CSV table of C-alpha atoms in Angstrom, one decimal:
chain,number,residue,atom,x,y,z
A,1020,MET,CA,-1.9,34.6,-85.4
A,1021,PHE,CA,0.1,31.7,-86.7
A,1022,TYR,CA,2.1,31.7,-83.4
A,1023,VAL,CA,-1.1,31.5,-81.3
A,1024,TYR,CA,-2.3,28.6,-83.5
A,1025,LEU,CA,0.9,26.8,-82.9
A,1026,LEU,CA,0.8,27.4,-79.1
A,1027,GLN,CA,-2.8,26.1,-79.0
A,1028,SER,CA,-1.8,23.0,-81.1
A,1029,LEU,CA,1.2,22.4,-78.7
A,1030,ALA,CA,-1.1,22.7,-75.6
A,1031,ASP,CA,-3.6,20.3,-77.2
A,1032,ALA,CA,-0.8,17.9,-78.1
A,1033,LYS,CA,0.5,18.0,-74.5
A,1034,GLN,CA,-2.9,17.4,-73.1
A,1035,ARG,CA,-3.5,14.6,-75.5
A,1036,TYR,CA,-0.1,13.1,-74.6
A,1037,THR,CA,-0.9,13.3,-70.9
A,1038,GLY,CA,-4.3,11.6,-71.5
A,1039,LEU,CA,-2.7,8.9,-73.6
A,1040,THR,CA,0.0,8.4,-71.0
A,1041,ASN,CA,-2.7,8.0,-68.3
A,1042,GLU,CA,-4.6,5.5,-70.5
A,1043,LEU,CA,-1.4,3.5,-71.1
A,1044,ALA,CA,-0.7,3.4,-67.3
A,1045,LYS,CA,-4.3,2.2,-66.7
A,1046,ALA,CA,-4.0,-0.4,-69.5
A,1047,GLN,CA,-0.7,-1.7,-68.0
A,1048,GLU,CA,-2.3,-1.9,-64.5
A,1049,SER,CA,-5.2,-3.8,-66.1
A,1050,LYS,CA,-2.8,-6.1,-67.9
A,1051,GLU,CA,-0.9,-6.9,-64.7
A,1052,ALA,CA,-4.1,-7.5,-62.8
A,1053,TYR,CA,-5.3,-9.8,-65.6
A,1054,GLN,CA,-1.9,-11.7,-65.5
A,1055,ARG,CA,-2.2,-12.1,-61.7
A,1056,ASP,CA,-5.8,-13.4,-62.1
A,1057,LEU,CA,-4.7,-15.8,-64.9
A,1058,ASP,CA,-1.8,-17.1,-62.7
A,1059,GLU,CA,-4.1,-17.5,-59.8
A,1060,LYS,CA,-6.6,-19.4,-62.0
A,1061,THR,CA,-3.9,-21.7,-63.3
A,1062,ARG,CA,-2.7,-22.3,-59.8
A,1063,ARG,CA,-6.2,-23.2,-58.6
A,1064,GLU,CA,-6.8,-25.5,-61.6
A,1065,GLN,CA,-3.6,-27.3,-60.8
A,1066,LEU,CA,-4.6,-27.6,-57.1
A,1067,SER,CA,-8.0,-28.8,-58.2
A,1068,LEU,CA,-6.5,-31.5,-60.4
A,1069,GLN,CA,-4.2,-32.6,-57.5
A,1070,GLN,CA,-7.2,-32.7,-55.1
A,1071,LYS,CA,-9.2,-34.8,-57.7
A,1072,LYS,CA,-6.4,-37.3,-57.7
A,1073,ILE,CA,-6.7,-37.6,-53.9
A,1074,LEU,CA,-10.5,-37.4,-53.7
A,1075,PRO,CA,-12.2,-37.7,-57.1
A,1076,ASP,CA,-15.9,-36.8,-57.4
A,1077,ASP,CA,-16.6,-40.0,-59.4
A,1078,PRO,CA,-16.2,-43.6,-57.9
A,1079,GLU,CA,-14.0,-44.5,-60.9
A,1080,MET,CA,-14.3,-48.2,-60.1
A,1081,PRO,CA,-12.2,-49.5,-63.0
A,1082,ALA,CA,-9.4,-47.1,-62.1
A,1083,PHE,CA,-9.7,-48.0,-58.4
A,1084,LEU,CA,-9.4,-51.7,-59.3
A,1085,GLN,CA,-6.6,-51.1,-61.7
A,1086,VAL,CA,-4.6,-49.3,-59.1
A,1087,LEU,CA,-5.1,-52.1,-56.6
A,1088,GLN,CA,-4.1,-54.7,-59.2
A,1089,ASN,CA,-1.0,-52.8,-60.2
A,1090,THR,CA,0.0,-52.3,-56.6
A,1091,ALA,CA,-0.5,-56.1,-55.9
A,1092,THR,CA,1.6,-57.0,-58.9
A,1093,ILE,CA,4.4,-54.7,-57.9
A,1094,SER,CA,4.4,-56.0,-54.4
A,1095,GLY,CA,4.5,-59.6,-55.6
A,1096,ALA,CA,1.1,-60.5,-54.2
A,1097,GLU,CA,-1.7,-62.0,-56.3
A,1098,LEU,CA,-5.1,-60.3,-56.3
A,1099,THR,CA,-7.3,-63.4,-56.6
A,1100,SER,CA,-10.7,-61.9,-56.2
A,1101,TRP,CA,-12.5,-58.6,-55.7
A,1102,ALA,CA,-16.1,-57.6,-55.1
A,1103,PRO,CA,-17.3,-54.0,-55.2
A,1104,ALA,CA,-19.7,-53.2,-52.3
A,1105,ASP,CA,-22.4,-50.6,-52.1
A,1106,GLU,CA,-21.2,-47.0,-51.8
A,1107,ILE,CA,-21.8,-45.5,-48.4
A,1108,PRO,CA,-22.7,-41.8,-48.6
A,1109,GLN,CA,-21.5,-39.4,-45.9
A,1110,GLU,CA,-22.1,-35.6,-45.6
A,1111,PHE,CA,-19.1,-34.4,-47.7
A,1112,TYR,CA,-17.8,-37.6,-49.2
A,1113,ALA,CA,-18.8,-41.2,-50.0
A,1114,ARG,CA,-17.0,-44.4,-49.1
A,1115,VAL,CA,-16.4,-46.7,-52.0
A,1116,PRO,CA,-15.6,-50.2,-50.6
A,1117,MET,CA,-14.3,-53.2,-52.4
A,1118,LYS,CA,-13.8,-56.7,-50.8
A,1119,LEU,CA,-10.4,-58.1,-51.8
A,1120,THR,CA,-8.8,-61.5,-51.6
A,1121,LEU,CA,-5.0,-61.6,-52.0
A,1122,LYS,CA,-2.5,-64.4,-51.9
A,1123,GLY,CA,1.2,-64.1,-51.2
A,1124,LYS,CA,4.0,-64.2,-48.7
A,1125,PHE,CA,3.5,-62.2,-45.6
A,1126,HIS,CA,6.1,-59.6,-46.5
A,1127,GLN,CA,4.4,-59.2,-50.0
A,1128,ILE,CA,1.1,-58.6,-48.4
A,1129,ALA,CA,2.7,-56.1,-46.0
A,1130,LYS,CA,4.3,-54.4,-49.0
A,1131,PHE,CA,1.0,-54.2,-50.7
A,1132,VAL,CA,-0.7,-52.6,-47.8
A,1133,TYR,CA,2.2,-50.1,-47.4
A,1134,SER,CA,2.1,-49.3,-51.1
A,1135,VAL,CA,-1.6,-48.6,-51.1
A,1136,GLY,CA,-1.0,-46.2,-48.3
A,1137,GLN,CA,1.6,-44.3,-50.5
A,1138,LEU,CA,-0.9,-43.8,-53.4
A,1139,ASP,CA,-2.1,-40.4,-54.3
A,1140,ARG,CA,-5.8,-41.4,-54.0
A,1141,ILE,CA,-7.0,-42.0,-50.4
A,1142,ILE,CA,-7.6,-45.7,-49.9
A,1143,ASN,CA,-7.9,-47.5,-46.6
A,1144,ILE,CA,-7.3,-51.2,-46.1
A,1145,GLU,CA,-9.5,-52.5,-43.2
A,1146,ASN,CA,-10.6,-55.7,-41.7
A,1147,ILE,CA,-7.5,-57.6,-42.7
A,1148,GLN,CA,-7.9,-61.4,-42.1
A,1149,LEU,CA,-5.0,-63.8,-42.6
A,1150,LYS,CA,-6.2,-67.3,-43.6
A,1151,ASN,CA,-4.9,-70.6,-44.7
A,1152,PRO,CA,-1.1,-70.3,-44.1
A,1153,VAL,CA,0.8,-72.8,-46.2
A,1154,THR,CA,4.5,-73.4,-45.8
A,1155,THR,CA,6.4,-73.8,-49.1
A,1156,ASP,CA,9.5,-76.0,-49.8
A,1157,GLY,CA,11.7,-73.0,-49.1
A,1158,ASP,CA,10.2,-72.6,-45.6
A,1159,GLU,CA,8.3,-69.5,-46.6
A,1160,VAL,CA,4.7,-69.0,-45.5
A,1161,VAL,CA,2.1,-68.1,-48.1
A,1162,VAL,CA,-1.1,-66.7,-46.7
A,1163,GLU,CA,-4.5,-65.8,-48.1
A,1164,VAL,CA,-5.7,-62.4,-47.1
A,1165,GLU,CA,-9.3,-61.1,-47.1
A,1166,CYS,CA,-9.7,-57.4,-46.5
A,1167,LEU,CA,-11.8,-54.4,-47.3
A,1168,ALA,CA,-10.2,-51.7,-49.5
A,1169,THR,CA,-12.1,-48.4,-49.2
A,1170,ALA,CA,-11.6,-45.5,-51.5
A,1171,PHE,CA,-13.3,-42.2,-51.1
A,1172,ARG,CA,-14.9,-39.7,-53.4
A,1173,ALA,CA,-16.2,-36.2,-53.0
A,1174,VAL,CA,-19.9,-35.8,-53.0
A,1175,LYS,CA,-21.1,-33.5,-55.8
A,1176,LEU,CA,-23.0,-30.4,-54.9
A,1177,GLY,CA,-26.6,-31.6,-55.6
A,1178,GLU,CA,-25.7,-35.0,-54.2
A,1179,ALA,CA,-25.0,-33.8,-50.6
A,1180,THR,CA,-28.7,-33.4,-49.6
A,1181,SER,CA,-29.8,-36.7,-51.1
A,1182,ALA,CA,-26.9,-38.5,-49.4
A,1183,ALA,CA,-27.8,-37.0,-46.1
A,1184,ASN,CA,-31.5,-38.0,-46.6
A,1185,LYS,CA,-30.5,-41.6,-47.5
A,1186,ARG,CA,-28.6,-41.9,-44.1
A,1187,ARG,CA,-31.6,-40.8,-42.1
A,1188,PRO,CA,-33.8,-43.6,-40.9
A,1189,GLY,CA,-37.2,-43.7,-42.4
A,1190,GLY,CA,-40.4,-43.4,-40.4
A,1191,GLY,CA,-41.2,-46.1,-37.9
A,1192,GLY,CA,-39.5,-49.4,-37.1
A,1193,GLY,CA,-36.2,-48.6,-38.8
A,1194,GLY,CA,-33.2,-50.8,-38.2
A,1195,HIS,CA,-29.8,-49.6,-37.4
């Protein structure tokens, strides 16, 4: 009788051991899947942060101006004036233009334009006009430059339809 009881206890223990081993294997698989998901989430968040540096979803005008000012200072040019213009919505992004006036030697202006092209954020320099060349005592030419610096920003989800509607001409007699 005692022997039968021990055999039954041993069989129960083996069955319990097998069940617990299976549960442990499932738990380890779940842990590995969780870790993979966590790693993927972290990777996507880092990618999202990088993309927001390149194409933010906010105009960030002070940061935009600060980047241009720092770039001008580093290149040796002087940012003499700036004037933000109205944002131009597109389907998936918006153009954020700013009129700039710079003063400096030609190579400083060229370095400024090149440096803006090397920034993380997408910024175009367009409509470059060289004006008022002045020769200094050292036979160097200082020019005044007017241009349009255009940054871009991602259009937020709810904004996409309203931006598209703003671009469509209204009823009757619209001007393009």
